[in-house]
PDB file of C-alpha atoms in Angstrom:
ATOM      1  CA  MET X 286      40.090 -45.973  -4.738  1.00 38.00           C
ATOM      2  CA  SER X 287      36.566 -44.827  -5.184  1.00 41.00           C
ATOM      3  CA  ASP X 288      34.346 -42.614  -7.288  1.00 42.00           C
ATOM      4  CA  ALA X 289      32.792 -41.314  -4.071  1.00 45.00           C
ATOM      5  CA  ALA X 290      32.648 -37.570  -3.540  1.00 46.00           C
ATOM      6  CA  ALA X 291      35.960 -36.160  -2.408  1.00 48.00           C
ATOM      7  CA  LEU X 292      36.557 -34.298   0.827  1.00 51.00           C
ATOM      8  CA  PRO X 293      36.066 -30.523   0.567  1.00 52.00           C
ATOM      9  CA  GLY X 294      38.784 -29.005  -1.585  1.00 51.00           C
ATOM     10  CA  GLN X 295      39.589 -32.224  -3.443  1.00 49.00           C
ATOM     11  CA  PRO X 296      38.611 -33.002  -7.022  1.00 48.00           C
ATOM     12  CA  ARG X 297      35.899 -35.543  -7.740  1.00 45.00           C
ATOM     13  CA  GLY X 298      36.991 -38.734  -9.477  1.00 44.00           C
ATOM     14  CA  LEU X 299      39.370 -41.467  -8.446  1.00 49.00           C
ATOM     15  CA  VAL X 300      39.748 -40.650  -4.774  1.00 47.00           C
ATOM     16  CA  VAL X 301      42.910 -41.859  -3.084  1.00 68.00           C
ATOM     17  CA  THR X 302      42.252 -39.781   0.020  1.00 80.00           C
ATOM     18  CA  GLY X 303      38.638 -39.305   1.001  1.00 86.00           C
ATOM     19  CA  PRO X 304      35.388 -41.156   1.526  1.00 86.00           C
ATOM     20  CA  ALA X 305      35.119 -44.695   0.252  1.00 88.00           C
ATOM     21  CA  THR X 306      31.679 -45.297   1.805  1.00 90.00           C
ATOM     22  CA  ASP X 307      29.468 -43.494   4.305  1.00 93.00           C
ATOM     23  CA  ARG X 308      31.324 -45.417   7.053  1.00 95.00           C
ATOM     24  CA  ALA X 309      34.920 -45.341   5.776  1.00 95.00           C
ATOM     25  CA  VAL X 310      37.290 -42.528   4.872  1.00 95.00           C
ATOM     26  CA  ASN X 311      40.823 -43.103   3.647  1.00 95.00           C
ATOM     27  CA  VAL X 312      43.702 -40.788   4.552  1.00 96.00           C
ATOM     28  CA  LEU X 313      46.717 -41.572   2.393  1.00 94.00           C
ATOM     29  CA  ALA X 314      50.111 -41.296   4.098  1.00 94.00           C
ATOM     30  CA  PRO X 315      52.822 -39.393   2.219  1.00 93.00           C
ATOM     31  CA  ASN X 316      55.115 -42.428   1.971  1.00 91.00           C
ATOM     32  CA  PRO X 317      54.932 -43.659  -1.625  1.00 90.00           C
ATOM     33  CA  SER X 318      57.223 -46.579  -2.418  1.00 89.00           C
ATOM     34  CA  ALA X 319      57.361 -49.887  -4.211  1.00 89.00           C
ATOM     35  CA  MET X 320      55.824 -51.486  -1.105  1.00 87.00           C
ATOM     36  CA  THR X 321      53.171 -48.852  -0.311  1.00 87.00           C
ATOM     37  CA  LEU X 322      52.408 -47.797  -3.900  1.00 87.00           C
ATOM     38  CA  ASP X 323      50.798 -44.327  -3.533  1.00 88.00           C
ATOM     39  CA  GLY X 324      51.239 -44.473   0.260  1.00 91.00           C
ATOM     40  CA  THR X 325      49.855 -46.296   3.268  1.00 92.00           C
ATOM     41  CA  ASN X 326      46.076 -46.281   3.643  1.00 94.00           C
ATOM     42  CA  THR X 327      44.973 -45.065   7.063  1.00 96.00           C
ATOM     43  CA  TRP X 328      41.261 -45.655   7.581  1.00 96.00           C
ATOM     44  CA  LEU X 329      38.736 -43.709   9.661  1.00 97.00           C
ATOM     45  CA  LEU X 330      35.714 -45.892  10.392  1.00 97.00           C
ATOM     46  CA  SER X 331      32.511 -44.599  11.950  1.00 97.00           C
ATOM     47  CA  GLU X 332      28.806 -45.240  11.966  1.00 96.00           C
ATOM     48  CA  PRO X 333      26.740 -42.463  10.393  1.00 94.00           C
ATOM     49  CA  GLY X 334      25.435 -40.186  13.122  1.00 95.00           C
ATOM     50  CA  SER X 335      28.136 -41.198  15.597  1.00 97.00           C
ATOM     51  CA  ASP X 336      30.649 -38.653  16.837  1.00 97.00           C
ATOM     52  CA  LEU X 337      33.254 -41.403  17.444  1.00 98.00           C
ATOM     53  CA  ALA X 338      35.678 -42.973  14.981  1.00 98.00           C
ATOM     54  CA  VAL X 339      38.102 -45.883  14.939  1.00 97.00           C
ATOM     55  CA  VAL X 340      41.408 -45.418  13.136  1.00 98.00           C
ATOM     56  CA  VAL X 341      42.883 -48.480  11.455  1.00 97.00           C
ATOM     57  CA  ASP X 342      46.641 -48.421  10.827  1.00 96.00           C
ATOM     58  CA  PRO X 343      47.725 -44.858  11.667  1.00 96.00           C
ATOM     59  CA  GLY X 344      50.724 -45.280   9.376  1.00 96.00           C
ATOM     60  CA  PRO X 345      54.324 -44.127   9.509  1.00 96.00           C
ATOM     61  CA  LEU X 346      55.782 -41.841  12.156  1.00 96.00           C
ATOM     62  CA  ASP X 347      55.054 -38.706  10.152  1.00 96.00           C
ATOM     63  CA  GLU X 348      53.731 -35.876  12.322  1.00 97.00           C
ATOM     64  CA  GLY X 349      51.990 -34.192   9.386  1.00 96.00           C
ATOM     65  CA  HIS X 350      50.157 -37.374   8.425  1.00 96.00           C
ATOM     66  CA  LEU X 351      49.112 -38.190  11.988  1.00 97.00           C
ATOM     67  CA  ARG X 352      47.760 -34.676  12.483  1.00 97.00           C
ATOM     68  CA  ASN X 353      46.024 -34.873   9.092  1.00 96.00           C
ATOM     69  CA  VAL X 354      44.197 -38.015  10.248  1.00 97.00           C
ATOM     70  CA  ILE X 355      43.043 -36.209  13.403  1.00 97.00           C
ATOM     71  CA  ASP X 356      42.082 -33.095  11.424  1.00 97.00           C
ATOM     72  CA  THR X 357      40.149 -35.193   8.898  1.00 96.00           C
ATOM     73  CA  ALA X 358      38.200 -36.812  11.731  1.00 97.00           C
ATOM     74  CA  GLY X 359      37.465 -33.365  13.167  1.00 97.00           C
ATOM     75  CA  LYS X 360      36.238 -32.027   9.818  1.00 95.00           C
ATOM     76  CA  LEU X 361      33.826 -34.952   9.732  1.00 95.00           C
ATOM     77  CA  GLY X 362      32.593 -34.149  13.254  1.00 96.00           C
ATOM     78  CA  LYS X 363      34.302 -37.228  14.700  1.00 97.00           C
ATOM     79  CA  ARG X 364      36.603 -37.837  17.644  1.00 97.00           C
ATOM     80  CA  VAL X 365      39.076 -40.715  17.470  1.00 98.00           C
ATOM     81  CA  ALA X 366      38.144 -43.177  20.233  1.00 97.00           C
ATOM     82  CA  LEU X 367      40.288 -46.209  19.367  1.00 95.00           C
ATOM     83  CA  THR X 368      43.218 -47.191  17.180  1.00 94.00           C
ATOM     84  CA  LEU X 369      43.553 -50.651  15.639  1.00 93.00           C
ATOM     85  CA  LEU X 370      46.647 -52.176  14.055  1.00 92.00           C
ATOM     86  CA  THR X 371      46.279 -54.876  11.447  1.00 90.00           C
ATOM     87  CA  HIS X 372      49.962 -55.812  11.665  1.00 86.00           C
ATOM     88  CA  GLY X 373      53.324 -54.417  12.737  1.00 85.00           C
ATOM     89  CA  HIS X 374      54.957 -53.337   9.482  1.00 86.00           C
ATOM     90  CA  PRO X 375      56.429 -49.840   9.953  1.00 89.00           C
ATOM     91  CA  ASP X 376      54.340 -48.326   7.166  1.00 91.00           C
ATOM     92  CA  HIS X 377      51.190 -49.280   9.100  1.00 89.00           C
ATOM     93  CA  ALA X 378      52.216 -49.207  12.765  1.00 92.00           C
ATOM     94  CA  GLU X 379      55.300 -47.010  13.274  1.00 94.00           C
ATOM     95  CA  GLY X 380      53.216 -43.920  14.111  1.00 95.00           C
ATOM     96  CA  ALA X 381      50.856 -45.713  16.522  1.00 94.00           C
ATOM     97  CA  GLY X 382      52.620 -44.605  19.700  1.00 94.00           C
ATOM     98  CA  ARG X 383      52.663 -40.945  18.714  1.00 96.00           C
ATOM     99  CA  PHE X 384      49.092 -41.160  17.414  1.00 97.00           C
ATOM    100  CA  ALA X 385      48.006 -42.593  20.777  1.00 95.00           C
ATOM    101  CA  GLU X 386      49.689 -39.644  22.519  1.00 96.00           C
ATOM    102  CA  LEU X 387      47.968 -37.128  20.249  1.00 97.00           C
ATOM    103  CA  THR X 388      44.520 -38.707  20.574  1.00 97.00           C
ATOM    104  CA  ARG X 389      44.842 -40.172  24.090  1.00 96.00           C
ATOM    105  CA  THR X 390      43.419 -43.431  22.775  1.00 93.00           C
ATOM    106  CA  PRO X 391      44.396 -47.067  23.301  1.00 93.00           C
ATOM    107  CA  VAL X 392      45.990 -49.065  20.515  1.00 92.00           C
ATOM    108  CA  ARG X 393      44.614 -52.560  20.052  1.00 90.00           C
ATOM    109  CA  ALA X 394      46.261 -55.303  18.056  1.00 85.00           C
ATOM    110  CA  LEU X 395      46.379 -59.066  17.904  1.00 79.00           C
ATOM    111  CA  ASP X 396      50.135 -58.972  18.614  1.00 76.00           C
ATOM    112  CA  PRO X 397      50.594 -58.066  22.314  1.00 73.00           C
ATOM    113  CA  ALA X 398      53.873 -56.302  21.480  1.00 73.00           C
ATOM    114  CA  LEU X 399      51.962 -53.719  19.422  1.00 74.00           C
ATOM    115  CA  ARG X 400      49.296 -52.896  22.019  1.00 74.00           C
ATOM    116  CA  LEU X 401      49.178 -49.678  23.999  1.00 72.00           C
ATOM    117  CA  GLY X 402      46.625 -50.104  26.765  1.00 67.00           C
ATOM    118  CA  ASP X 403      45.235 -53.010  28.714  1.00 68.00           C
ATOM    119  CA  GLU X 404      43.060 -54.609  26.062  1.00 67.00           C
ATOM    120  CA  GLY X 405      44.129 -56.357  22.917  1.00 65.00           C
ATOM    121  CA  LEU X 406      42.459 -58.368  20.267  1.00 64.00           C
ATOM    122  CA  GLY X 407      42.228 -62.135  20.091  1.00 65.00           C
ATOM    123  CA  GLU X 408      41.352 -64.391  17.253  1.00 66.00           C
ATOM    124  CA  GLY X 409      37.608 -64.252  16.762  1.00 63.00           C
ATOM    125  CA  THR X 410      37.144 -61.293  19.151  1.00 53.00           C
ATOM    126  CA  TRP X 411      36.129 -57.727  18.431  1.00 52.00           C
TER     127      TRP X 411
END
């Protein structure tokens, strides 16, 4: 959570969905539970001035959430270029396949079973 300015149309204050820094925007998935608390945090990461973004943990297989992530990137003038998975729990990774279809991007992960595309991640690699 952050006191950063909210996205257009959202109140200012404790932001659950919205900018955390000038390089990171959180999009909260609508899957609140004892495990996810308010919902899974899906992150859009991008350098200021870049039109490309990386999505970290696209979240559950929820079409509305996945499209919201893409729409949020678009509102920020960004195009999703890559998806990263931190781990394979369903609340973080279940929607990765569908998200990859929607964005036509590869999915990279340390676990080869979670990758969609030729390249993965290795320990100590970027």
